[in-house]
């Protein structure tokens, strides 16, 4: 039989689909930063939405706009307090460090003081003295990285403001938009979407709350250990450790390295004590705290967590690593709902002995005769 020619309409439709796909992919690549900001804003909105709902329940006459504004102002105040805890000590100690820098340089060159003794023992002082020209040239070339840092800081501030505004609008207008969208579908699919959405929101809130609690515990214990060892800037170091501990898997190690280095600069016993503490604490966190949190929220196995963090960190950096686990938990909830409905059982509904849902209508059975 002779081959039938492909219609011109089919060829044009195929070319149009290919071009449309290319345009969509190119738009996503070019606007990836804005899309990442939107995703972060969505998670922030999900985490603050329960607080807005609780405020409206406790204050019946409170408008949603007012409740949303109050909750976001409280969140902004909390973030500002954390930033202040970093900036003010750094500014104060930076001026003190600038005043003491000439004397510290003399001590280092003479091999005196904690830093001088450390450089003397590690023979780093001799290396510095022999390569002063190279070090001076390297310091002179730091202007370009400094400019890049300023640009990155400006971008970060702009992104934070954009995320804050997007999250505010999502919390304020989100319920109306969801209600209008669900009104376009039948009641059964709408109920299913609401159920899955609520499960996803619980997963995100549970993970964020649990991870924040773990970080607070880590920061408090670190502060106690560093303060008992007499390490300077114990509060600042503990706050840094708590913030880095928010990053899954690698965050605690980053904070431990910085805090242990500061403790070693102070004294050798303080450094050894800090290392022992972080080893013991990380074992307790990895085998006790994190499994409890993940098992009660996202219920992910360690291999899935590691792969999700690596992929997300490659795509979106540190922010991607922070959002990797809740995003994976949401995917798991959606796939679980699809699998449950494929077997004829809605998500979260227990089964009877005859493999039928408990709340199913006896008159609505898929095995009834036609």
Coordinates of C-alpha atoms in Angstrom, one line a residue:
X1 CA 0.0 0.0 0.0
X2 CA 1.2 3.5 -0.8
X3 CA 2.1 5.6 2.1
X4 CA -0.4 8.3 2.8
X5 CA 1.1 11.8 2.8
X6 CA 1.2 13.7 6.1
X7 CA -1.3 16.6 6.1
X8 CA 0.2 20.1 6.0
X9 CA -2.0 21.0 9.0
X10 CA -0.3 18.2 11.1
X11 CA 3.1 19.4 10.1
X12 CA 2.4 23.0 11.0
X13 CA 0.8 21.9 14.3
X14 CA 3.9 19.8 15.2
X15 CA 6.3 22.7 14.3
X16 CA 4.1 25.1 16.4
X17 CA 4.2 22.8 19.4
X18 CA 8.0 22.4 19.1
X19 CA 8.4 26.2 18.9
X20 CA 6.0 26.8 21.8
X21 CA 7.9 24.3 23.9
X22 CA 11.2 26.0 23.1
X23 CA 9.8 29.4 24.0
X24 CA 8.4 28.2 27.3
X25 CA 11.7 26.6 28.2
X26 CA 13.6 29.7 27.3
X27 CA 11.2 31.9 29.4
X28 CA 11.7 29.6 32.4
X29 CA 15.5 29.7 32.0
X30 CA 15.5 33.5 31.6
X31 CA 13.0 34.1 34.5
X32 CA 14.4 31.3 36.8
X33 CA 15.4 33.9 39.5
X34 CA 11.9 35.3 39.6
X35 CA 10.4 31.8 39.6
X36 CA 12.6 30.8 42.5
X37 CA 11.5 33.9 44.4
X38 CA 7.9 33.0 43.7
X39 CA 8.4 29.5 45.0
X40 CA 10.1 30.8 48.2
X41 CA 7.2 33.3 48.6
X42 CA 4.7 30.4 48.3
X43 CA 6.4 28.5 51.1
X44 CA 6.5 31.6 53.3
X45 CA 2.9 32.2 52.6
X46 CA 2.0 28.6 53.5
X47 CA 3.9 28.9 56.8
X48 CA 2.3 32.2 57.8
X49 CA -1.2 31.4 56.6
X50 CA -2.1 29.4 59.8
X51 CA -1.1 32.4 62.0
X52 CA -3.4 34.7 60.0
X53 CA -6.3 32.3 60.3
X54 CA -5.7 31.9 64.1
X55 CA -5.6 35.7 64.5
X56 CA -8.9 36.0 62.6
X57 CA -10.5 33.3 64.8
X58 CA -9.4 35.0 68.0
X59 CA -10.4 38.5 66.9
X60 CA -13.8 38.0 65.1
X61 CA -14.0 41.5 63.8
X62 CA -10.5 41.6 62.5
X63 CA -10.3 41.9 58.7
X64 CA -8.1 39.6 56.8
X65 CA -6.1 42.5 55.4
X66 CA -5.4 43.7 58.9
X67 CA -4.6 40.2 60.3
X68 CA -2.2 39.6 57.3
X69 CA -0.5 42.9 57.9
X70 CA 0.0 42.3 61.6
X71 CA 1.4 38.8 61.0
X72 CA 3.8 39.9 58.4
X73 CA 4.9 42.9 60.5
X74 CA 5.7 40.4 63.3
X75 CA 7.6 38.2 60.9
X76 CA 9.6 41.2 59.6
X77 CA 10.3 42.3 63.2
X78 CA 11.6 38.8 63.9
X79 CA 13.9 38.8 60.9
X80 CA 15.1 42.3 61.7
X81 CA 15.9 41.2 65.2
X82 CA 18.0 38.3 63.9
X83 CA 19.8 40.6 61.5
X84 CA 20.4 43.1 64.3
X85 CA 21.9 40.4 66.5
X86 CA 24.5 39.9 63.7
X87 CA 25.1 43.5 62.5
X88 CA 25.5 45.3 65.8
X89 CA 28.1 42.9 67.4
X90 CA 30.0 42.8 64.1
X91 CA 30.1 46.6 63.8
X92 CA 31.2 47.0 67.4
X93 CA 33.8 44.2 67.3
X94 CA 35.0 45.4 63.9
X95 CA 35.9 48.8 65.3
X96 CA 37.7 47.2 68.2
X97 CA 39.5 44.8 65.9
X98 CA 40.6 47.8 63.7
X99 CA 42.0 49.5 66.9
X100 CA 43.9 46.4 68.0
X101 CA 45.1 45.3 64.6
X102 CA 48.5 47.0 64.7
X103 CA 49.3 45.4 68.0
X104 CA 48.0 42.0 66.8
X105 CA 50.2 42.2 63.7
X106 CA 53.3 42.9 65.9
X107 CA 52.4 39.9 68.1
X108 CA 51.9 37.7 65.1
X109 CA 55.2 38.7 63.6
X110 CA 56.9 38.0 67.0
X111 CA 55.0 34.7 67.4
X112 CA 53.1 35.9 70.5
X113 CA 49.5 35.6 71.3
X114 CA 47.0 32.9 70.3
X115 CA 47.2 33.6 66.6
X116 CA 51.0 34.0 66.7
X117 CA 51.5 30.8 68.6
X118 CA 49.2 28.9 66.3
X119 CA 51.1 30.2 63.2
X120 CA 54.4 29.5 64.9
X121 CA 53.4 25.9 65.6
X122 CA 52.1 25.3 62.1
X123 CA 55.0 27.1 60.4
X124 CA 52.5 29.3 58.7
X125 CA 54.3 32.5 60.0
X126 CA 57.4 31.6 58.1
X127 CA 55.4 31.0 54.9
X128 CA 53.7 34.4 55.3
X129 CA 57.1 36.1 55.8
X130 CA 58.5 34.5 52.7
X131 CA 55.5 35.3 50.5
X132 CA 54.6 38.8 51.5
X133 CA 54.7 40.1 47.9
X134 CA 52.2 37.4 46.7
X135 CA 49.9 38.0 49.6
X136 CA 50.0 41.8 49.0
X137 CA 49.2 41.3 45.3
X138 CA 46.3 38.9 46.2
X139 CA 44.9 41.5 48.7
X140 CA 45.1 44.2 46.0
X141 CA 43.1 42.0 43.6
X142 CA 40.3 41.6 46.0
X143 CA 38.5 44.7 44.7
X144 CA 36.6 42.8 42.0
X145 CA 35.3 40.1 44.4
X146 CA 34.3 43.0 46.7
X147 CA 32.2 44.6 43.9
X148 CA 30.7 41.2 43.2
X149 CA 29.8 40.8 46.8
X150 CA 28.1 44.3 46.9
X151 CA 26.1 43.4 43.8
X152 CA 25.1 40.0 45.3
X153 CA 24.1 41.8 48.5
X154 CA 21.9 44.2 46.5
X155 CA 20.3 41.4 44.6
X156 CA 19.7 39.6 47.9
X157 CA 18.0 42.6 49.5
X158 CA 15.8 43.1 46.3
X159 CA 14.9 39.4 46.3
X160 CA 14.0 39.5 50.0
X161 CA 11.7 42.4 49.5
X162 CA 10.1 40.8 46.5
X163 CA 9.6 37.6 48.3
X164 CA 8.0 39.4 51.2
X165 CA 5.6 41.3 49.0
X166 CA 4.7 38.2 47.0
X167 CA 4.0 36.2 50.1
X168 CA 1.9 39.0 51.6
X169 CA -0.3 39.1 48.4
X170 CA -0.5 35.3 48.4
X171 CA -1.8 35.1 51.9
X172 CA -4.2 38.1 51.4
X173 CA -5.7 37.0 48.0
X174 CA -4.9 33.3 48.0
X175 CA -8.1 32.0 49.6
X176 CA -10.2 34.0 47.1
X177 CA -8.2 32.8 44.1
X178 CA -8.4 29.2 45.3
X179 CA -12.2 29.4 45.9
X180 CA -12.7 30.9 42.4
X181 CA -10.6 28.3 40.8
X182 CA -12.3 25.4 42.6
X183 CA -15.7 26.8 41.6
X184 CA -14.9 25.9 38.0
X185 CA -14.7 22.1 38.7
X186 CA -17.1 19.6 40.2
X187 CA -17.5 19.1 43.9
X188 CA -15.7 15.7 44.1
X189 CA -12.5 16.9 42.4
X190 CA -12.7 20.2 44.3
X191 CA -12.9 18.3 47.6
X192 CA -10.0 16.1 46.5
X193 CA -7.9 19.1 45.7
X194 CA -8.7 20.7 49.0
X195 CA -7.7 17.5 50.9
X196 CA -4.4 17.2 49.0
X197 CA -3.6 20.9 49.4
X198 CA -4.3 20.7 53.2
X199 CA -2.0 17.6 53.4
X200 CA 0.8 19.5 51.5
X201 CA 0.4 22.5 53.8
X202 CA 0.7 20.3 56.9
X203 CA 3.8 18.8 55.5
X204 CA 5.4 22.1 54.8
X205 CA 4.4 23.6 58.2
X206 CA 5.5 20.5 60.1
X207 CA 8.9 20.4 58.4
X208 CA 9.6 24.2 58.9
X209 CA 8.5 24.1 62.5
X210 CA 10.5 21.0 63.3
X211 CA 13.6 22.3 61.5
X212 CA 13.4 25.6 63.3
X213 CA 13.0 23.8 66.7
X214 CA 16.1 21.7 66.0
X215 CA 18.1 24.9 65.0
X216 CA 17.1 26.6 68.2
X217 CA 18.2 23.6 70.3
X218 CA 21.5 23.5 68.5
X219 CA 22.1 27.2 69.0
X220 CA 21.3 27.2 72.7
X221 CA 23.5 24.2 73.4
X222 CA 26.3 25.7 71.3
X223 CA 26.0 29.0 73.3
X224 CA 26.2 27.1 76.6
X225 CA 29.3 25.2 75.6
X226 CA 31.2 28.2 74.1
X227 CA 30.3 30.4 77.0
X228 CA 31.5 27.8 79.5
X229 CA 34.8 27.5 77.6
X230 CA 35.3 31.3 77.6
X231 CA 35.2 31.7 73.8
X232 CA 34.6 35.3 72.8
X233 CA 31.6 36.2 70.7
X234 CA 29.8 33.0 72.0
X235 CA 26.3 34.5 71.3
X236 CA 27.3 35.5 67.7
X237 CA 28.8 32.1 67.0
X238 CA 25.9 30.3 68.5
X239 CA 23.5 32.3 66.3
X240 CA 25.5 31.5 63.2
X241 CA 25.5 27.8 64.1
X242 CA 21.7 27.9 64.6
X243 CA 21.2 29.6 61.2
X244 CA 23.5 27.2 59.3
X245 CA 21.8 24.3 61.0
X246 CA 18.6 25.1 59.1
X247 CA 20.4 23.8 56.0
X248 CA 19.9 20.0 55.9
X249 CA 22.8 17.6 56.2
X250 CA 25.7 20.0 55.6
X251 CA 24.5 23.1 57.6
X252 CA 25.5 21.7 61.0
X253 CA 29.0 20.8 59.8
X254 CA 29.5 24.3 58.4
X255 CA 28.6 25.9 61.7
X256 CA 30.7 23.3 63.7
X257 CA 33.8 24.1 61.6
X258 CA 33.4 27.9 62.2
X259 CA 32.7 27.6 65.9
X260 CA 35.5 25.0 66.5
X261 CA 38.0 27.2 64.6
X262 CA 37.1 30.2 66.8
X263 CA 37.4 28.0 69.9
X264 CA 40.8 26.7 68.8
X265 CA 42.0 30.3 68.3
X266 CA 40.9 31.1 71.8
X267 CA 42.6 28.0 73.4
X268 CA 43.5 24.4 72.7
X269 CA 41.2 22.9 75.4
X270 CA 38.3 25.0 74.2
X271 CA 38.8 23.8 70.6
X272 CA 38.9 20.2 71.7
X273 CA 35.8 20.6 73.8
X274 CA 34.0 22.2 70.9
X275 CA 34.9 19.4 68.6
X276 CA 33.8 16.7 71.1
X277 CA 30.5 18.6 71.6
X278 CA 29.7 19.0 67.9
X279 CA 30.5 15.3 67.2
X280 CA 28.2 14.1 70.1
X281 CA 25.4 16.6 69.2
X282 CA 25.5 15.8 65.5
X283 CA 25.1 12.2 66.2
X284 CA 22.1 12.9 68.5
X285 CA 20.6 15.2 65.9
X286 CA 21.1 12.9 63.0
X287 CA 19.9 9.8 64.8
X288 CA 17.3 11.2 67.2
X289 CA 16.0 14.7 66.4
X290 CA 15.9 14.7 62.6
X291 CA 14.4 11.2 62.3
X292 CA 11.6 12.1 64.7
X293 CA 10.8 15.3 62.8
X294 CA 11.0 13.8 59.3
X295 CA 9.0 10.7 60.3
X296 CA 6.2 12.9 61.7
X297 CA 6.1 15.4 58.8
X298 CA 7.4 14.4 55.4
X299 CA 8.3 10.7 56.1
X300 CA 11.2 10.5 53.7
X301 CA 14.0 8.0 53.7
X302 CA 17.6 9.3 53.9
X303 CA 18.5 8.5 50.3
X304 CA 15.6 10.5 49.0
X305 CA 16.5 13.4 51.3
X306 CA 20.1 13.4 50.1
X307 CA 19.2 13.3 46.4
X308 CA 16.6 16.0 46.8
X309 CA 19.0 18.3 48.6
X310 CA 21.8 17.8 46.0
X311 CA 19.5 18.4 43.1
X312 CA 17.9 21.4 44.7
X313 CA 21.2 22.9 45.8
X314 CA 22.5 22.6 42.2
X315 CA 19.4 24.3 40.8
X316 CA 18.9 27.1 43.4
X317 CA 21.9 27.1 45.8
X318 CA 21.4 27.3 49.5
X319 CA 17.8 28.3 49.2
X320 CA 17.1 25.2 47.1
X321 CA 18.7 23.0 49.8
X322 CA 16.4 24.7 52.4
X323 CA 13.3 23.9 50.3
X324 CA 14.4 20.5 49.0
X325 CA 12.8 18.4 51.7
X326 CA 9.3 20.2 51.9
X327 CA 9.1 20.1 48.1
X328 CA 9.9 16.4 48.0
X329 CA 7.3 15.9 50.8
X330 CA 4.7 17.7 48.6
X331 CA 5.6 15.4 45.7
X332 CA 5.2 12.4 47.9
X333 CA 1.8 13.6 49.1
X334 CA 0.6 14.1 45.5
X335 CA 1.9 10.8 44.3
X336 CA 0.4 9.1 47.3
X337 CA -3.0 10.6 46.5
X338 CA -2.7 9.4 42.8
X339 CA -1.7 5.9 44.0
X340 CA -4.6 5.8 46.5
X341 CA -7.2 6.8 44.0
X342 CA -5.8 4.4 41.5
X343 CA -6.7 1.7 44.0
X344 CA -10.1 3.3 44.7
X345 CA -9.2 4.7 48.2
X346 CA -8.9 8.4 48.9
X347 CA -5.7 9.6 50.6
X348 CA -5.7 9.3 54.4
X349 CA -8.9 7.1 54.5
X350 CA -8.4 3.8 56.4
X351 CA -9.5 0.6 54.9
X352 CA -12.0 -2.0 56.0
X353 CA -11.5 -5.7 56.0
X354 CA -13.1 -6.0 52.6
X355 CA -10.6 -3.4 51.2
X356 CA -13.3 -0.7 50.8
X357 CA -13.0 2.8 52.4
X358 CA -14.6 3.2 55.8
X359 CA -16.6 6.3 54.9
X360 CA -17.6 5.0 51.5
X361 CA -21.3 5.0 50.6
X362 CA -22.6 1.3 50.5
X363 CA -24.8 2.2 47.5
X364 CA -21.8 3.6 45.6
X365 CA -19.8 0.4 45.0
X366 CA -17.6 -0.1 42.0
X367 CA -18.3 -3.8 42.0
X368 CA -22.1 -3.6 42.0
X369 CA -23.8 -5.2 39.0
X370 CA -24.6 -2.9 36.1

